[in-house]
Amino acid sequence: MSALGYPLALAPVAAIGLLAVALRPVAPATVARRRLALVRAALVTGTFAVLTVELLGALRLLTLPAFAAAWLTFLAAAAVVAGRRRRRDAAHGGLRAAAHRAVEVVAAPEPALVGATTSPTAGAPAPAPPPPAVDPGVASRPAGWSTRLARAWRTAGRGERLLAGTVGGLLLVELLIALLAEPNNFDSQTYHLPKVEHWVARGGLDFWPTAIHRQVTIPPGAEYLLLHLRLFTGGDALHNLVQWAAGVGVLLGATRITAQLGGGRRAQLLTAFVLATTPMVALQATSTQTDLVCAAWVACAATVALDGLRRRAGVGAMLALGAATGLTALTKTSGLVAVGPLLLLWGLAQLRLARTGAEPDPAEPDRAGLDRAGLDRAGLDRAGSRDLVTGTVGPARAGGSGSRQVRRTVAGSALILLVAVMVVGPFLARVTAEFGHPLGPPRLRESIPMERHDPPSLVVNALRIAHTAFDTPLAPLRRAGAEAIVGGAELIGVDPQDRATTFGRERFPVPSWYPDEDRVAFPLAGALAAIGAAYALARPGRISPTRAGPLRAYAVVVVAAVLLHTAMIKWQPWGNRLLLYALTLAVPLAGLWLDALFRRRAAGAGGRRSVAAGLAVSVLATCALAGVLAVSYGFPRRLVGAGSVFTTSEWDTRFLRRPQWAEEFRWAADAVRATDARRIGLVQQNDNWEYPWWLLLRDADGRPPQLLALQSVLPGRPPADPATVDAIVCTGSRPACTALVPAGWRVQFRGYVGYALPPGR
C-alpha cells in the first residue's frame, strides 16, 4: 500500500461525513434525521463513485492520479457545502430551536404508546423519559453525537443495552476480520476481483476476450467501489471493507424503516439485533461478495420511499430514489424485484397526496417550510415515531391543494427513471452493443431467471426456496420437508429437478444450515419476519397503532417482493444470499412485532402472551448465539479453529475454499516467472479461479501482468493466438490446455493447475 493510499482510502468516509452535515433534513419533525442524512450522503457518494469510474473509464484514465484528483475535488466541494450549511444553521439557530421545542411539546407521545423501555428479559416496564430540548444548531456539532449516545445509554433499559452491545460487538469483530482476512470468496476468485484487475491493466472499461462470461456480463456496481480501493492502495487489503460498510448501511436503513413504521427505540434495536445476528449478514460483512451492497441500496430506496407515504416528495427525495434505483440495478438486478414495488407504492401515495392537495416535503431545504413544519400543530401526527438515539418525533402532514401536483408526481417519476438510467445506462449500453440485449447473452438470461411460469412450477420453486432458506441442523426435519416437496411436485406433475426451474446441474435438496457465506440459511430471522409480516397484514393496529395504514402497505410490498423473487429466479443451492435484500426489508416487521409483544406483556397481558414473550426471548438468545458462532467459526473466514485469521498465512487464507490448489498455483507461477515471460496466455473454464494469476504474476513494482485469454465466449472479442504469447498457464482441464498449446511446447500439469513453455525456456 502506498503512503498516498492511506488518506485516499478514507476519502469516501470523509465525504459521507461531510455530506451528512450538508444534507441533514431541516424539518425537526423528520423521523431519524441523522440516519436519513447518512442515507442521502451514501447515495450521493455512491453515485459519484460510479460516475467517476464511468467517466474516467471512457477517457481510459483508470489511474491513481486521476482518481486522486477526482476525490480531492469531491471532498473540497463537500467541505464547502457542509461549511455553508453549518453557517446557515447557526444563523437560524434561534428559530430552529423554537420550532424544535414546539414540536416536542405538541407532539409528545402518550406514555402508553411509546411505553416501556423494558428489555425483553425485564419484568416491569420503565417509562421512557422525554428527550430534553436541544438546539439543533448545537446538536449538529460533532460533540452532539457523543452527548446523545451517552444520554441514550443512560435512559436505556437493561435489555436495550444488551441488544445494542451485541450489535456493536458483532460489528467490531466483523471489522477486525475484514481487515485481517484476505479476500477468499469463490466467486471473487473467478470474476469479481479479476474484473477489477482487467480494468486496472487496461485503463478502461471496454470488454475483453474471456472464457468467463460473468467477468463482463454481471452488473459491476460493487466492483466499481472496489476499483477505487484497488487504485488507492495498490492491492486488495481493504476490499472486504466495502461489504462491511454495506452491512452498517443495512442496519441504519432497516432501523430507520422501523422508526418510520411507528417503532420506538426498543423496536429499532430489536430490528438491528435480529438483522446483525443473522449468520448470512455477519459472514458477508467480511467478504468481497456483492449481496450486502445490493441490500444496502435497496434499504436506501425503501426508507426514502416510505417518507413519501405521508408527505409530498421534493426534488431531493426524487433524486435519492433515482440514485438508489440505479445503484441497485448496477449492483444486482435481482434487487429491482423489491425496488419496483417500493416505487409503485411511493407513486400511488404521491398521487393520493396530490389529490388531497398536500404541500411539498417540508424536509427539503426551504426555510419557510421549516417554520411551517415546526409550528403548525394541525399538520402534526401526535404520536410520532422516535429516533433510535434522540427520540425525535415522526414526520408531520401538511395541507394544501392544486391539480398541478399530479403533473408534478408524474414528472417526478420520470426524474427518478432518468437518474437511474444515468447511473446504470452506460453499463447496459456496453452490454447491448456487445450482445444485442441489455441483459447479456442467452446463457446468462436463461441460467438464473425462471423459464417456466405455470402455477404448479411456481409453487414448487417457492417451496424449494423456502426449504433452503429455513434449513436447520436437524437432518430428519430437512429430509422430511424435502421428501414432502419432491413428492408433492411429482403428484402435481412437476419435475422437482426441472432445468427450467433449477440452476445449472444442481439438484434439490442441499443442506444449507452450516455457516457458510454463500449458502447459510436464516430460519430464525426468517421466521420472525414471517410472523411480523402476517401480523402487519392482518392486525397492523396491534403492532403500530399510529402507523397501521403505512405498516400494512409496507408489508404488502415485502410479501410481493418475496413472491416475485420466487416467481422470477430459479432455485439454486446458494440462493439464500440472493434473498438478503428481501430479508433486510422484512426484518423491520419482526422488530415491530417483537416490540408489540413485549409491550403487551409489560402491560399485564394474559398468560398466553407471557408464554409467547418467553419463547421470543429464547429465540432472540438463539439468534445471538448464531451470530457469535458465525463470526467465530463461520466459513471461509473465522476467528478461531482451523483457518483462523490469526493463525493462517495470507496465501493459505486465500485458498481456504480449495487448500489443495495453493501450492499448485505457486508452482506454475514460479516456473513462468523464471522465464521472464511478459505475454502470458490464459486457458480456463467458466468457473475457474483467475485471480491468483493476477497476484502471482504481477511485476515486482506491482504492475499487473499481461494476461491474454486463449479462449473467448464473446463473439466480437477473438482470443489471442497461442503462438504470440511467451508462456501459457492453465486451470481445470488438461485436455483443454494441451489442445491450445502450440506444437513442440513443454506442458506440465499438477491436478488443477498447469503451464506450458516454448522450446528453450
mmCIF file of N, CA and C in Angstrom, residues 197 200-202 230 678 694 697-699 701-707:
data_model
loop_
_atom_site.group_PDB
_atom_site.id
_atom_site.type_symbol
_atom_site.label_atom_id
_atom_site.label_comp_id
_atom_site.label_asym_id
_atom_site.label_seq_id
_atom_site.Cartn_x
_atom_site.Cartn_y
_atom_site.Cartn_z
ATOM 1 N N GLU A 197 -9.087 -6.219 -11.834
ATOM 2 C CA GLU A 197 -7.719 -6.249 -12.339
ATOM 3 C C GLU A 197 -7.665 -5.973 -13.842
ATOM 4 N N VAL A 200 -7.888 -2.226 -14.314
ATOM 5 C CA VAL A 200 -6.640 -1.546 -13.971
ATOM 6 C C VAL A 200 -5.601 -1.770 -15.065
ATOM 7 N N ALA A 201 -5.492 -3.001 -15.554
ATOM 8 C CA ALA A 201 -4.488 -3.311 -16.571
ATOM 9 C C ALA A 201 -4.778 -2.595 -17.883
ATOM 10 N N ARG A 202 -6.058 -2.455 -18.215
ATOM 11 C CA ARG A 202 -6.435 -1.857 -19.492
ATOM 12 C C ARG A 202 -6.624 -0.352 -19.401
ATOM 13 N N ARG A 230 -8.711 -0.394 -4.911
ATOM 14 C CA ARG A 230 -7.589 -1.053 -5.600
ATOM 15 C C ARG A 230 -6.581 -0.022 -6.110
ATOM 16 N N ARG A 678 6.549 -12.148 -20.615
ATOM 17 C CA ARG A 678 5.767 -10.920 -20.492
ATOM 18 C C ARG A 678 4.322 -11.130 -20.924
ATOM 19 N N TRP A 694 -3.269 -13.043 -11.204
ATOM 20 C CA TRP A 694 -3.018 -11.603 -11.116
ATOM 21 C C TRP A 694 -2.127 -11.262 -9.927
ATOM 22 N N LEU A 697 1.693 -13.232 -10.789
ATOM 23 C CA LEU A 697 2.445 -12.887 -11.986
ATOM 24 C C LEU A 697 2.657 -11.393 -12.157
ATOM 25 N N ARG A 698 2.264 -10.586 -11.171
ATOM 26 C CA ARG A 698 2.498 -9.155 -11.299
ATOM 27 C C ARG A 698 3.984 -8.844 -11.128
ATOM 28 N N ASP A 699 4.398 -7.695 -11.656
ATOM 29 C CA ASP A 699 5.805 -7.303 -11.572
ATOM 30 C C ASP A 699 6.191 -6.969 -10.136
ATOM 31 N N ASP A 701 7.285 -4.265 -9.032
ATOM 32 C CA ASP A 701 6.824 -2.934 -8.646
ATOM 33 C C ASP A 701 5.309 -2.848 -8.546
ATOM 34 N N GLY A 702 4.616 -3.980 -8.669
ATOM 35 C CA GLY A 702 3.173 -4.005 -8.513
ATOM 36 C C GLY A 702 2.390 -3.863 -9.797
ATOM 37 N N ARG A 703 3.050 -3.662 -10.936
ATOM 38 C CA ARG A 703 2.333 -3.533 -12.200
ATOM 39 C C ARG A 703 1.658 -4.853 -12.562
ATOM 40 N N PRO A 704 0.418 -4.799 -13.057
ATOM 41 C CA PRO A 704 -0.293 -6.048 -13.362
ATOM 42 C C PRO A 704 0.351 -6.772 -14.528
ATOM 43 N N PRO A 705 0.216 -8.097 -14.559
ATOM 44 C CA PRO A 705 0.766 -8.869 -15.682
ATOM 45 C C PRO A 705 -0.070 -8.674 -16.945
ATOM 46 N N GLN A 706 0.487 -9.076 -18.072
ATOM 47 C CA GLN A 706 -0.241 -9.025 -19.332
ATOM 48 C C GLN A 706 -0.811 -10.414 -19.596
ATOM 49 N N LEU A 707 -2.041 -10.628 -19.103
ATOM 50 C CA LEU A 707 -2.709 -11.911 -19.260
ATOM 51 C C LEU A 707 -3.634 -11.844 -20.473
#
